[in-house]
Coordinates of C-alpha atoms in Angstrom, one line a residue:
X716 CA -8.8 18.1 -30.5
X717 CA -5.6 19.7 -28.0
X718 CA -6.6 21.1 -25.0
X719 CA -6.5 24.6 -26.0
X720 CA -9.6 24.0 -28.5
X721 CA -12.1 22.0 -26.5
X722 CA -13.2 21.7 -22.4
X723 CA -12.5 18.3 -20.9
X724 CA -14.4 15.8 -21.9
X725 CA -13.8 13.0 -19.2
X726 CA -11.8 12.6 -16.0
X727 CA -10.4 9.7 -15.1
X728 CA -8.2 8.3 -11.9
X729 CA -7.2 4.7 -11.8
X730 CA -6.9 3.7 -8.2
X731 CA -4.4 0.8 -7.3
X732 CA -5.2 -0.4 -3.6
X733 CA -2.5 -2.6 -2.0
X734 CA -1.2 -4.5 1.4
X735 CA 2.6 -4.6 1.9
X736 CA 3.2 -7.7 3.7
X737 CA 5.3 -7.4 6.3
X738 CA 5.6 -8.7 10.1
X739 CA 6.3 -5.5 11.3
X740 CA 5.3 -2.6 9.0
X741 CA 7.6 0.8 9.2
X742 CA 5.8 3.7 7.5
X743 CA 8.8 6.0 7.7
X744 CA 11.3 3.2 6.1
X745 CA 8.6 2.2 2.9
X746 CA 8.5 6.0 2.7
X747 CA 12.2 6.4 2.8
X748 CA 12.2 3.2 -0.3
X749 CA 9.5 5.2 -2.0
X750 CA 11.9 8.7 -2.0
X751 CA 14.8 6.5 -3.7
X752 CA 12.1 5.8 -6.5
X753 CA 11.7 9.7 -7.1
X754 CA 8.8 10.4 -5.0
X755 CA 8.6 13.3 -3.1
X756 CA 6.8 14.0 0.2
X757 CA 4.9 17.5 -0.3
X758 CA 2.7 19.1 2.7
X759 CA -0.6 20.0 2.3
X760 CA -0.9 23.6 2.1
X761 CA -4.6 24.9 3.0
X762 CA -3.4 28.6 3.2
X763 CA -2.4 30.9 0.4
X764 CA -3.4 33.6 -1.9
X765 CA -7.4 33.5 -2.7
X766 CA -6.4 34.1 -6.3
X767 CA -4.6 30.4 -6.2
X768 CA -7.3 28.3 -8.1
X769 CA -5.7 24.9 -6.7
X770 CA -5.3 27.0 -2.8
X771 CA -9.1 27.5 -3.0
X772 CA -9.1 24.0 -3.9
X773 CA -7.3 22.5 -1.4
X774 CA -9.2 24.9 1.2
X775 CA -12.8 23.7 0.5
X776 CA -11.5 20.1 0.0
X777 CA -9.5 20.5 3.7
X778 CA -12.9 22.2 5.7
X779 CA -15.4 19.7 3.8
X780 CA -14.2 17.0 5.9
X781 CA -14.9 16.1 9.7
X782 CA -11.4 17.1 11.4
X783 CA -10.9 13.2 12.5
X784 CA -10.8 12.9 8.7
X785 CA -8.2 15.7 7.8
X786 CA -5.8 14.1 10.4
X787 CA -5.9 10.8 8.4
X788 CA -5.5 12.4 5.3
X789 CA -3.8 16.2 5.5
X790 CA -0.2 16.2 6.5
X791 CA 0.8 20.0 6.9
X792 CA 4.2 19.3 8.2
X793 CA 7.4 20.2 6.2
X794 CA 8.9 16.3 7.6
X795 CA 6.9 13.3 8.3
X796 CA 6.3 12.5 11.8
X797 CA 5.6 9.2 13.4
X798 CA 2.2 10.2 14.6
X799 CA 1.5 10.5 10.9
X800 CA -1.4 7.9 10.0
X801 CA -0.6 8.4 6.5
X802 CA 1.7 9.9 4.2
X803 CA 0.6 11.6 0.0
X804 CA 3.9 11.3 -2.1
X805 CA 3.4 12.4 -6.3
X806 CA 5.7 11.1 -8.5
X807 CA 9.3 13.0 -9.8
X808 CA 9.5 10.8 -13.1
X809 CA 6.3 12.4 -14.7
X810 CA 6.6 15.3 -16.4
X811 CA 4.5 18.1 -17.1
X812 CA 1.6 17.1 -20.4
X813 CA 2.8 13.5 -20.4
X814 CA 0.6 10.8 -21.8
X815 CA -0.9 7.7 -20.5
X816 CA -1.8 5.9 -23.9
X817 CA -3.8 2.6 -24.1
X818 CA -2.9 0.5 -27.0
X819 CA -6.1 -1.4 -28.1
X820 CA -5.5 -4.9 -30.2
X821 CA -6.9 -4.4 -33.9
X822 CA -7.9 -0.8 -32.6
X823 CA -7.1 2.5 -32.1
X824 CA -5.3 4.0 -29.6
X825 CA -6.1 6.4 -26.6
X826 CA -4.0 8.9 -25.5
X827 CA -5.0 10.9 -22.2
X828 CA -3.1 13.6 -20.3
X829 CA -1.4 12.6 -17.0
X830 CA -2.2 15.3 -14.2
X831 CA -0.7 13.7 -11.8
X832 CA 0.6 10.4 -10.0
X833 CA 0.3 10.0 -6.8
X834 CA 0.9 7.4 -3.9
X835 CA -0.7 7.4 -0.6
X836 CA 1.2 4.9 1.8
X837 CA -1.0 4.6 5.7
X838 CA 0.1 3.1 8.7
X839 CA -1.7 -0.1 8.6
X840 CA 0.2 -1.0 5.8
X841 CA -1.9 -0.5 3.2
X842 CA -1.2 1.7 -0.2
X843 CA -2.9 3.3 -2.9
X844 CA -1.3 4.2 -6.5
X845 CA -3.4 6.8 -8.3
X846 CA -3.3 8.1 -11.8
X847 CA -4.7 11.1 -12.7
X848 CA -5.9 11.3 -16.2
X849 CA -7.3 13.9 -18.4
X850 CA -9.7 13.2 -21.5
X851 CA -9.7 16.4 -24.1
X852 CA -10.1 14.3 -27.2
X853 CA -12.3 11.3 -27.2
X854 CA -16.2 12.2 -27.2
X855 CA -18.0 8.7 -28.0
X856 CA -19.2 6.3 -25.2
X857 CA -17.9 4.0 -26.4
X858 CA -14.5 5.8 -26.0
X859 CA -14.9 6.2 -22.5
X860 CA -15.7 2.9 -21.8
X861 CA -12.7 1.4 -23.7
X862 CA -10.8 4.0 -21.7
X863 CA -11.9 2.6 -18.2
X864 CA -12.0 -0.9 -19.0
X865 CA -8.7 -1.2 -21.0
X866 CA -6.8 1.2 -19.1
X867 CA -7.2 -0.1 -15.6
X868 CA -5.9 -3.5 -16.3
X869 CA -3.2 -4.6 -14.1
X870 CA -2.0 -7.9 -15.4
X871 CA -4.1 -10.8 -17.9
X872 CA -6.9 -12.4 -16.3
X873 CA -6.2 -15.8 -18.2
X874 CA -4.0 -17.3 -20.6
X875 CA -3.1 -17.2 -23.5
X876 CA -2.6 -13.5 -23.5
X877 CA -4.1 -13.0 -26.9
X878 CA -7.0 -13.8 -25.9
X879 CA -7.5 -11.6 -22.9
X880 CA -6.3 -8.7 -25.2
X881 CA -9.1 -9.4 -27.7
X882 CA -11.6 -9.0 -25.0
X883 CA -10.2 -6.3 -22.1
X884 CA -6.7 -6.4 -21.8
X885 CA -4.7 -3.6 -23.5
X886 CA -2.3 -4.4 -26.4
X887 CA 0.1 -2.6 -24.8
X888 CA -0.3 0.5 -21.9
X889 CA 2.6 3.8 -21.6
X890 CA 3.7 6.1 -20.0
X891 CA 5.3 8.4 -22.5
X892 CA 9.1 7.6 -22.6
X893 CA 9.1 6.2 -19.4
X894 CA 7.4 2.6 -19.2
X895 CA 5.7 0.4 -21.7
X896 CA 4.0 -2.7 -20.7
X897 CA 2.4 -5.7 -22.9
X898 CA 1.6 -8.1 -20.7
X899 CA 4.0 -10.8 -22.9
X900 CA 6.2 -12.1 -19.6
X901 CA 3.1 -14.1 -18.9
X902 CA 3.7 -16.4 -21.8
X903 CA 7.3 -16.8 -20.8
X904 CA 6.0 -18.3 -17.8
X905 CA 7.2 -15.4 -15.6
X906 CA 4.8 -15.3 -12.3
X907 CA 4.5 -11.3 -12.3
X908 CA 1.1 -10.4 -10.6
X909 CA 1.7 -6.5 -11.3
X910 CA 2.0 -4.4 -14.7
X911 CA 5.2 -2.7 -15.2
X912 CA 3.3 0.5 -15.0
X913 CA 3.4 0.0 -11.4
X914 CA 6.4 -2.0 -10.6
X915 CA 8.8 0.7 -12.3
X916 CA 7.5 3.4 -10.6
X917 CA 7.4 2.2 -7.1
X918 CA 10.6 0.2 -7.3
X919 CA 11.7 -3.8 -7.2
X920 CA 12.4 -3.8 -3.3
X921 CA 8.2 -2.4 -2.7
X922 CA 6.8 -4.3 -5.4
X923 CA 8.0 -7.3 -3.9
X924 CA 6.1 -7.1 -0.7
X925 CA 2.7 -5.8 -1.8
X926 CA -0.1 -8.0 -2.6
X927 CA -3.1 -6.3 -5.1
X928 CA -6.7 -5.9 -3.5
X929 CA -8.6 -6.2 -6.6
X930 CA -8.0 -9.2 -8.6
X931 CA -6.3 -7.8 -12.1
X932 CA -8.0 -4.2 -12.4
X933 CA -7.3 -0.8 -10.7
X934 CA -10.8 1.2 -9.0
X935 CA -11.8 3.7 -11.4
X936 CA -13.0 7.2 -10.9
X937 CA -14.4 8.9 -13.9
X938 CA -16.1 12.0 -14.4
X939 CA -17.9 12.2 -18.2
X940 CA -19.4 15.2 -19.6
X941 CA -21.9 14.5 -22.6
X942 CA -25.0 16.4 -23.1
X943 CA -26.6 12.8 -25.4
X944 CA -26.2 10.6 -22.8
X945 CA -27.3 12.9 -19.9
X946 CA -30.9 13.6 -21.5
X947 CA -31.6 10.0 -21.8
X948 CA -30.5 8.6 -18.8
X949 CA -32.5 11.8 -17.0
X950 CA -35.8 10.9 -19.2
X951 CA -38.6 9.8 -17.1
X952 CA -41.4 7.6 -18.1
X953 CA -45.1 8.5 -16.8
X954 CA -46.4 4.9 -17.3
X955 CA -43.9 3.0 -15.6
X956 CA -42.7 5.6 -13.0
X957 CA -39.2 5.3 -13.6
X958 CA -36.1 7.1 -14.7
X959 CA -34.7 6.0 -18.3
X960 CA -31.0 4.9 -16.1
X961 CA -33.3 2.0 -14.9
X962 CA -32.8 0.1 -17.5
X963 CA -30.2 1.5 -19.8
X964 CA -27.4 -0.9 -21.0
X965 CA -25.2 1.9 -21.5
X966 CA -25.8 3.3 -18.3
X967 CA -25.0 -0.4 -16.9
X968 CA -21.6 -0.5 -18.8
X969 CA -20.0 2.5 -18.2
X970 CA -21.4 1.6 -14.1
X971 CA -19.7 -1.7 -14.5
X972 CA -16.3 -0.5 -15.8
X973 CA -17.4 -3.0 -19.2
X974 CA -15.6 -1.8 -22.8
X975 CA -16.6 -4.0 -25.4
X976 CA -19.8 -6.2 -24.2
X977 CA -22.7 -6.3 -21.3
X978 CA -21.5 -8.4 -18.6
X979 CA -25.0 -8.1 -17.5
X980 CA -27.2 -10.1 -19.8
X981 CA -30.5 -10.3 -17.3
X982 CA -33.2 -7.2 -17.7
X983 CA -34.4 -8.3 -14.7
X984 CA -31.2 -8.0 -13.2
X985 CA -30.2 -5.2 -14.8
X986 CA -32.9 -3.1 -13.4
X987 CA -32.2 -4.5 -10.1
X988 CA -28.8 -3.8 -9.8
X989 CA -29.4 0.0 -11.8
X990 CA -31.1 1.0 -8.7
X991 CA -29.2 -0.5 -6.1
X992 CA -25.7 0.8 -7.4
X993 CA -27.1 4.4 -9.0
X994 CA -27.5 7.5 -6.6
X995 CA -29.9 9.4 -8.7
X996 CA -30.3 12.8 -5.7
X997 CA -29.6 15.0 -9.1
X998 CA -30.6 13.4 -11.5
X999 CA -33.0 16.4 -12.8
X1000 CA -30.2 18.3 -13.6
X1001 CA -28.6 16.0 -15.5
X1002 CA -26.2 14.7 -13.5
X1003 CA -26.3 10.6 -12.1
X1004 CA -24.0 9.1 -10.2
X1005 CA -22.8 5.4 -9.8
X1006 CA -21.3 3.1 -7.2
X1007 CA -19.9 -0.3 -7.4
X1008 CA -17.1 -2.4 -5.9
X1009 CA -14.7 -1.5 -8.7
X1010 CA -15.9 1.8 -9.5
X1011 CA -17.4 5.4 -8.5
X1012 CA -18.3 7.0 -11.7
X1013 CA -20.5 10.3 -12.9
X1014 CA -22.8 11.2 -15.7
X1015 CA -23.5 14.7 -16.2
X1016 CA -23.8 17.8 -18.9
X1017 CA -21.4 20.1 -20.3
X1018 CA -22.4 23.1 -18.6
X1019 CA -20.9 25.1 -16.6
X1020 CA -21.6 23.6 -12.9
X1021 CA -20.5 20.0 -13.6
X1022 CA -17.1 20.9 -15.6
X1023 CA -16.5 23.5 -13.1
X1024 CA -17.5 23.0 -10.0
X1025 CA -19.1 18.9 -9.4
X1026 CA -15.9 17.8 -11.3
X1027 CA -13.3 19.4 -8.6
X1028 CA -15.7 18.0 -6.5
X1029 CA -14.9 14.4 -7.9
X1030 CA -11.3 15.1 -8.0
X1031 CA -11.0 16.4 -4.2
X1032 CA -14.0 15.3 -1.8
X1033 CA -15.5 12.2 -3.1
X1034 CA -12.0 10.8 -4.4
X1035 CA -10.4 10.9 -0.9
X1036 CA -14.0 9.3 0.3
X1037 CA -12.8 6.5 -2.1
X1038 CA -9.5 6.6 -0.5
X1039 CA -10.9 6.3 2.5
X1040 CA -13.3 3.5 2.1
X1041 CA -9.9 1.4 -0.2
X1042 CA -8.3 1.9 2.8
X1043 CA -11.0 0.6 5.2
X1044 CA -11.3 -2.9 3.4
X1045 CA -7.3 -3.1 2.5
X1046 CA -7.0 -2.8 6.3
X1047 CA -9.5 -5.5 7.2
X1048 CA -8.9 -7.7 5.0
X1049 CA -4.9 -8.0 6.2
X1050 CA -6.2 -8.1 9.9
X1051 CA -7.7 -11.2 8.6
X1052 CA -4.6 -12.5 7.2
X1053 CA -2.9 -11.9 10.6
X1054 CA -5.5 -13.7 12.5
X1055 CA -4.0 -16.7 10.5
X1056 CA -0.5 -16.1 11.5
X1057 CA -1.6 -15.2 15.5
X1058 CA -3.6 -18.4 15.4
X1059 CA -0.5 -20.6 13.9
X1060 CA 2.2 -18.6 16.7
X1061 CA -0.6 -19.1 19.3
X1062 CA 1.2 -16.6 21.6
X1063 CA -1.7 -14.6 23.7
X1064 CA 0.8 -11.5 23.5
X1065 CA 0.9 -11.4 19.5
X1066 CA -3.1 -11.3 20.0
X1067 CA -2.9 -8.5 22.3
X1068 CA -1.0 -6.3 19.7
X1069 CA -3.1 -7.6 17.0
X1070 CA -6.1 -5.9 18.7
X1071 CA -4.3 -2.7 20.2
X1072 CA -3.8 -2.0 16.1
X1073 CA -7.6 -3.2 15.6
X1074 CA -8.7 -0.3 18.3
X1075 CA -6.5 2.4 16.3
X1076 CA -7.5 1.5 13.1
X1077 CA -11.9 1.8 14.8
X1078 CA -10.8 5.1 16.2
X1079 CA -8.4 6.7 14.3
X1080 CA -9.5 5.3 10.6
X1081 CA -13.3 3.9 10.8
X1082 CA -15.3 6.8 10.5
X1083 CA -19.2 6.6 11.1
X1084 CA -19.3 9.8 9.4
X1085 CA -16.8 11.9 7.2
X1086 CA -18.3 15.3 6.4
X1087 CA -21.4 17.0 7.7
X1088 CA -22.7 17.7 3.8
X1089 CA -25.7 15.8 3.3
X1090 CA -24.8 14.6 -0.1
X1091 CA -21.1 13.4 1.5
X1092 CA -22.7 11.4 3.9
X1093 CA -25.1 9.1 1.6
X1094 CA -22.5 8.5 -0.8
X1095 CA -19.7 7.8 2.1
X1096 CA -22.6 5.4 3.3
X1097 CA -23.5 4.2 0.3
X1098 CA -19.9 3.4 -0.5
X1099 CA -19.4 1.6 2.6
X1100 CA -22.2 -0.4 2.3
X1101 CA -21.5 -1.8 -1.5
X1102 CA -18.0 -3.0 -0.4
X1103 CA -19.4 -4.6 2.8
X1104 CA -17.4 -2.5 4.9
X1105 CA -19.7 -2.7 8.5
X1106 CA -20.4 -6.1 7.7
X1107 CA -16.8 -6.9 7.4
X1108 CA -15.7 -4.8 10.5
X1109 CA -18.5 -6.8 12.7
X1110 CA -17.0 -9.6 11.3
X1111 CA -13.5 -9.4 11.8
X1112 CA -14.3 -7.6 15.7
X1113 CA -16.1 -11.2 16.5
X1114 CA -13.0 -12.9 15.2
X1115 CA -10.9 -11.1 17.4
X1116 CA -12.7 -11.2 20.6
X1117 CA -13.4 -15.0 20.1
X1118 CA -9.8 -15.4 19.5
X1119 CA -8.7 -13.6 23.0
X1120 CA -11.1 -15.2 24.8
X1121 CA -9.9 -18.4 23.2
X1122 CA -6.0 -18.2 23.7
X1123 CA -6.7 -16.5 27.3
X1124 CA -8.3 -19.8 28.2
X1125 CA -5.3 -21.6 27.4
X1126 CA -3.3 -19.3 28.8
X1127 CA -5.6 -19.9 32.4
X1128 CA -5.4 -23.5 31.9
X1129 CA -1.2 -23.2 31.3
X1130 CA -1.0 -20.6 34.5
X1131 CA -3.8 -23.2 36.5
X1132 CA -0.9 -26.4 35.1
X1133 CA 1.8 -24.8 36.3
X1134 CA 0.4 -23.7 39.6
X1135 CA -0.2 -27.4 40.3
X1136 CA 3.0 -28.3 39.5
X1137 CA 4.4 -25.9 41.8
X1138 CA 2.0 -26.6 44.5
X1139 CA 3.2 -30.5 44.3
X1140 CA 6.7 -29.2 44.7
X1141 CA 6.0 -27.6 47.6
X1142 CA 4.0 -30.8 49.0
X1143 CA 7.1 -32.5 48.1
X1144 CA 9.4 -30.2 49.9
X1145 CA 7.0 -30.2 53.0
X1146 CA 6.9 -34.0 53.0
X1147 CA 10.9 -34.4 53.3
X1148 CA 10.8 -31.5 55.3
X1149 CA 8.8 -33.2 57.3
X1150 CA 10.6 -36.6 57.7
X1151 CA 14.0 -35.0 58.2
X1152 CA 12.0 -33.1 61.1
X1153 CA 10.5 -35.9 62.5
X1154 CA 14.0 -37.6 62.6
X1155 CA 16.1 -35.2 63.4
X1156 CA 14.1 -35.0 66.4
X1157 CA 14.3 -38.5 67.8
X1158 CA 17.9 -38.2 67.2
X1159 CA 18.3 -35.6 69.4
X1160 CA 16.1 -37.3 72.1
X1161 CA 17.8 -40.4 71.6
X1162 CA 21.4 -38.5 71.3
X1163 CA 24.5 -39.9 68.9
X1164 CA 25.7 -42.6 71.5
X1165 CA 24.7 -44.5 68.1
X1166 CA 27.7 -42.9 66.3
X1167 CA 29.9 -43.5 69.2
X1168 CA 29.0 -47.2 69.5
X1169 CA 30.1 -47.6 65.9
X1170 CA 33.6 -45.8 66.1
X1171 CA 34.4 -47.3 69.6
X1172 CA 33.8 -51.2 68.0
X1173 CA 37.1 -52.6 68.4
X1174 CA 36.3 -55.6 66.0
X1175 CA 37.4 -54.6 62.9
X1176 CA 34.2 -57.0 61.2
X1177 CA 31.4 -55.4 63.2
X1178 CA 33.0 -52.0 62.4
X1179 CA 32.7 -53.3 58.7
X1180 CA 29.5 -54.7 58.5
X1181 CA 28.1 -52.0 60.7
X1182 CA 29.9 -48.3 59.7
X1183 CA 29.9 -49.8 56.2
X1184 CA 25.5 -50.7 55.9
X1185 CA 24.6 -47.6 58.3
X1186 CA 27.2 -45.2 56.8
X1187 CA 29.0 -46.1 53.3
X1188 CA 26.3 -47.9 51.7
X1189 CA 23.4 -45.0 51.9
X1190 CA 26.2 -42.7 51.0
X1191 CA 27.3 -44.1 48.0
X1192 CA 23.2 -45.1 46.9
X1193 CA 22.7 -41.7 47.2
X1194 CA 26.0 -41.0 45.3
X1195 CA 24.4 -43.2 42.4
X1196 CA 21.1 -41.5 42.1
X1197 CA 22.7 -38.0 42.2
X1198 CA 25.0 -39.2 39.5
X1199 CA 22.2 -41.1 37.0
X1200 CA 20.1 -37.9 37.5
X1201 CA 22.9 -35.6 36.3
X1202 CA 23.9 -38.1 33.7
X1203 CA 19.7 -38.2 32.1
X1204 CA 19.6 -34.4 32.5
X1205 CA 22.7 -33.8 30.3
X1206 CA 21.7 -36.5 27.7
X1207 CA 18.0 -34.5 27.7
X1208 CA 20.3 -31.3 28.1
X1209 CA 17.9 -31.1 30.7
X1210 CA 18.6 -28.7 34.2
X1211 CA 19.3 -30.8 36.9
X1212 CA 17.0 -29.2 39.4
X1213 CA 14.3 -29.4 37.1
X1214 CA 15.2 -33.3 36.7
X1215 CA 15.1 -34.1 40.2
X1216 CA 11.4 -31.8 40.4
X1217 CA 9.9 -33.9 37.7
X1218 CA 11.5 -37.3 39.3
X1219 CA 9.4 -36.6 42.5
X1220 CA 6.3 -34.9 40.6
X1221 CA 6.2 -38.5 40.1
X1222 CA 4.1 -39.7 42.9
X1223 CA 5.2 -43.4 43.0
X1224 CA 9.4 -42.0 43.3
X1225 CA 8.3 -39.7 46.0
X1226 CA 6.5 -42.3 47.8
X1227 CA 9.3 -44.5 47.7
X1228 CA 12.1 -42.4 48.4
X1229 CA 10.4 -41.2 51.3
X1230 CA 9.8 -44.5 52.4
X1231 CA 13.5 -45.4 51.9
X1232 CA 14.9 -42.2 54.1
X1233 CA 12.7 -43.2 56.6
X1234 CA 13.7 -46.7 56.7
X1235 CA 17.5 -45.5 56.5
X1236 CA 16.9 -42.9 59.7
X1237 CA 15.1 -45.4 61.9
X1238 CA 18.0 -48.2 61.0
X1239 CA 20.5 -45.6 61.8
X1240 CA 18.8 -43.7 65.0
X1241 CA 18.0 -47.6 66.9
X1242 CA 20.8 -49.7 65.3

């Protein structure tokens, strides 16, 4: 049916969380490459007239939220700053009532409303691409969950293609008049990792630097409205104690994101993992919730309350808590991959930045807490907890700290290395200090009649044999050595200074050389 004859039947986002890997990551420039693509930067305006349905909106969505949070996520500016943690572009290229349509092999196809797209770039690099979508026509489960499986699909999980299409990869996926994607460059043995449903809307130069968090599917949201399936899921059995959802496969699928089969085929572990990923606070109203690493998604009535009320609560609130925690694991798991590159440029000052952006991202991103509503902060920890997110951060903060205290011992042994070095050079200096101390002063006791004995020789052999050992010969040794250091030091393109310090860090030249000036002062001084 059009939208004008029936309520909404299911909401659906499909959330695309990404790293751009760069060195140095420049949130104003990948917004300025964004802008060229036909996004637009729009402020978030929490003021307005009361009689503004999407004002009120925005208003309880904005005050919901700790205000630590609405920093992170609420830019009221009319520019971007660079105090901005992150930054909410929608897309130009989508018009108003256009469809996202899921092509289904040997089936039919699903046409859903796009609301809105929308891309939310942070300062740790990381990005999430969001499609809004809008269900009016499609009432069956098994609708819904050919909806969310098929349509979050981001590239084939294996080849041949035809076979991933026969099980969960769409036929073909559109945006009306815009892009259309089938997933056949894979058999041309083109290595695209991203559906052209992305790449075409963020552009060629971003695409090329972001790297997909989730293997081939996008996180899914969806809100589903079906008076059937709420009744049974909410039906509650005396004997065994337990709510129907327990152990209901259908419950399990549409938890799972899984269109055409089970992927759980254990009732033992189905009824395990049906109370560990359901959060069940209203469930005598109807209304279940479920939480998984791929998916947050609610079954509820069609009255009043859930169409009106819980589902803007699914499309404000608990979708930027889904934000939030995408953003959380993107982050840490690209800290991780820098750890790699620090530990490979083993420079202690790359380590040092590496953990000043670790202490923003605990203070300004890692919330404890999000919102003071009760039912906000089970499902923000519940959320947290399924994608191992305080596991991970202990984790990564241990990796850190052993890898400063690591690299700063090295960088204390280097510093302790060079100190020694330097010391010996001074020992070295003090040594020939020394000598030429020692003789200088029993020249000047014994006075330079030495130097006039030589020059007042009148036999021109003595004056030879004696001017030419005492005088020329040391001076034209010491000639040599000067020269053969300067010729090694430019073959090494080596400084010569540095050349003649290692030559007496070597204890056995030093030793010698002294030896020899010595030798060469006491022949001169008593010759």
């Amino acid at each position: 049916m059009a939208k004008n004859d029936k309520d909404i039947i299911s909401h659906h986002t499909f959330m695309f969380p990404f790293t751009i890997e760069e060195d140095e990551f420049d949130l104003k420039k990948t917004v300025k490459i964004l802008e060229k693509n036909k996004w637009e930067y729009i402020p978030f305006d929490v003021e307005g007239e009361q009689k503004d349905k999407n004002k009120i909106f925005n208003y309880n969505e904005f005050v919901y939220f700790y205000p630590a949070v609405q920093k992170l996520l609420y830019n009221q500016k009319d520019k971007i700053d660079k105090l901005d943690l992150s930054v909410y572009l929608i897309n130009k290229q989508i018009k108003e009532n256009a469809k996202y349509i899921i092509k289904i092999l040997n089936e039919k196809e699903y046409e859903l409303e796009i609301s809105g797209v929308a891309i939310r770039i942070f300062k740790t690099g990381v990005g999430i691409l969001l499609f809004h979508l809008e269900n009016y026509k499609y009432e069956e489960r098994t609708d819904i969950l050919k909806i969310n499986d098929f349509g979050r699909r981001i590239y084939p999980q294996f080849i041949p293609v035809e076979s991933a299409k026969a099980n969960f990869l769409a036929k073909e996926l559109e945006i009306e008049n815009i892009i259309s994607e089938d997933f056949y460059n894979y058999l041309n043995g083109k290595n695209i990792r991203i559906s052209k449903t992305i790449r075409k809307l963020i552009g060629d130069e971003l695409s090329n630097k972001i790297k997909p968090l989730i293997d081939d599917r996008m996180f899914t949201i969806c809100w589903y409205g079906n008076d059937e399936f709420s009744e049974v899921l909410k039906k509650y059995n005396n004997s065994s104690k337990e709510y129907n959802y327990f152990s209901n496969e259908d419950w399990a699928k549409f938890l799972f994101i899984d269109g055409n089969f089970n992927s759980l085929k254990s009732k033992n572990m189905i009824k395990e993992y049906l109370k560990k990923y359901s959060y069940d606070r209203w469930i005598e109203e109807g209304t279940l919730f479920g939480i998984s690493r791929y998916s947050f998604v609610v079954a509820t009535n069609e009255r009043w309350f859930p169409k009106n009320i819980l589902l803007s609560h699914i499309k404000t609130m608990y979708y930027q808590i889904m934000i939030i925690v995408l953003m959380q694991r993107a982050t840490i798991l690209k800290f991780k991959n820098k750890i790699s590159k620090v530990m490979k440029e083993e420079n202690i000052e790359s380590i040092r930045r590496l953990q000043k952006e670790y202490l923003e991202f605990l203070n300004l991103m890692n919330f404890r807490e999000v919102t003071a509503q009760e039912q906000g902060i089970e499902i923000y920890n519940m959320v947290r907890d399924i994608m191992g997110i305080n596991d991970a951060v202990r984790e990564l903060e241990k990796e850190i700290y052993e890898l400063y205290n690591y690299y700063s011992m090295l960088e204390s042994e280097k510093r302790l290395k060079q100190d020694r070095k330097l010391q010996l050079r001074l020992n070295i200096i003090t040594i020939l200090g020394g000598a030429i101390g020692i003789a200088s002063l029993i020249n000047s006791i014994i006075g330079m009649d030495r130097f006039k004995d030589i020059l007042d020789i009148n036999n021109k052999y003595e004056l030879f044999i004696k001017g030419g050992f005492f005088v020329i010969i040391p001076f034209i040794i010491t000639i040599l050595i000067l020269y053969n250091l300067v010729y090694e030091s430019k073959k090494n393109k080596e400084n010569i200074i540095n050349k003649i310090a290692k030559k007496f860090q070597n204890e056995k030249w030093s030793l010698t050389s002294i030896i020899i000036l010595f030798i060469l002062y006491y022949i001169f001084i008593i010759a």
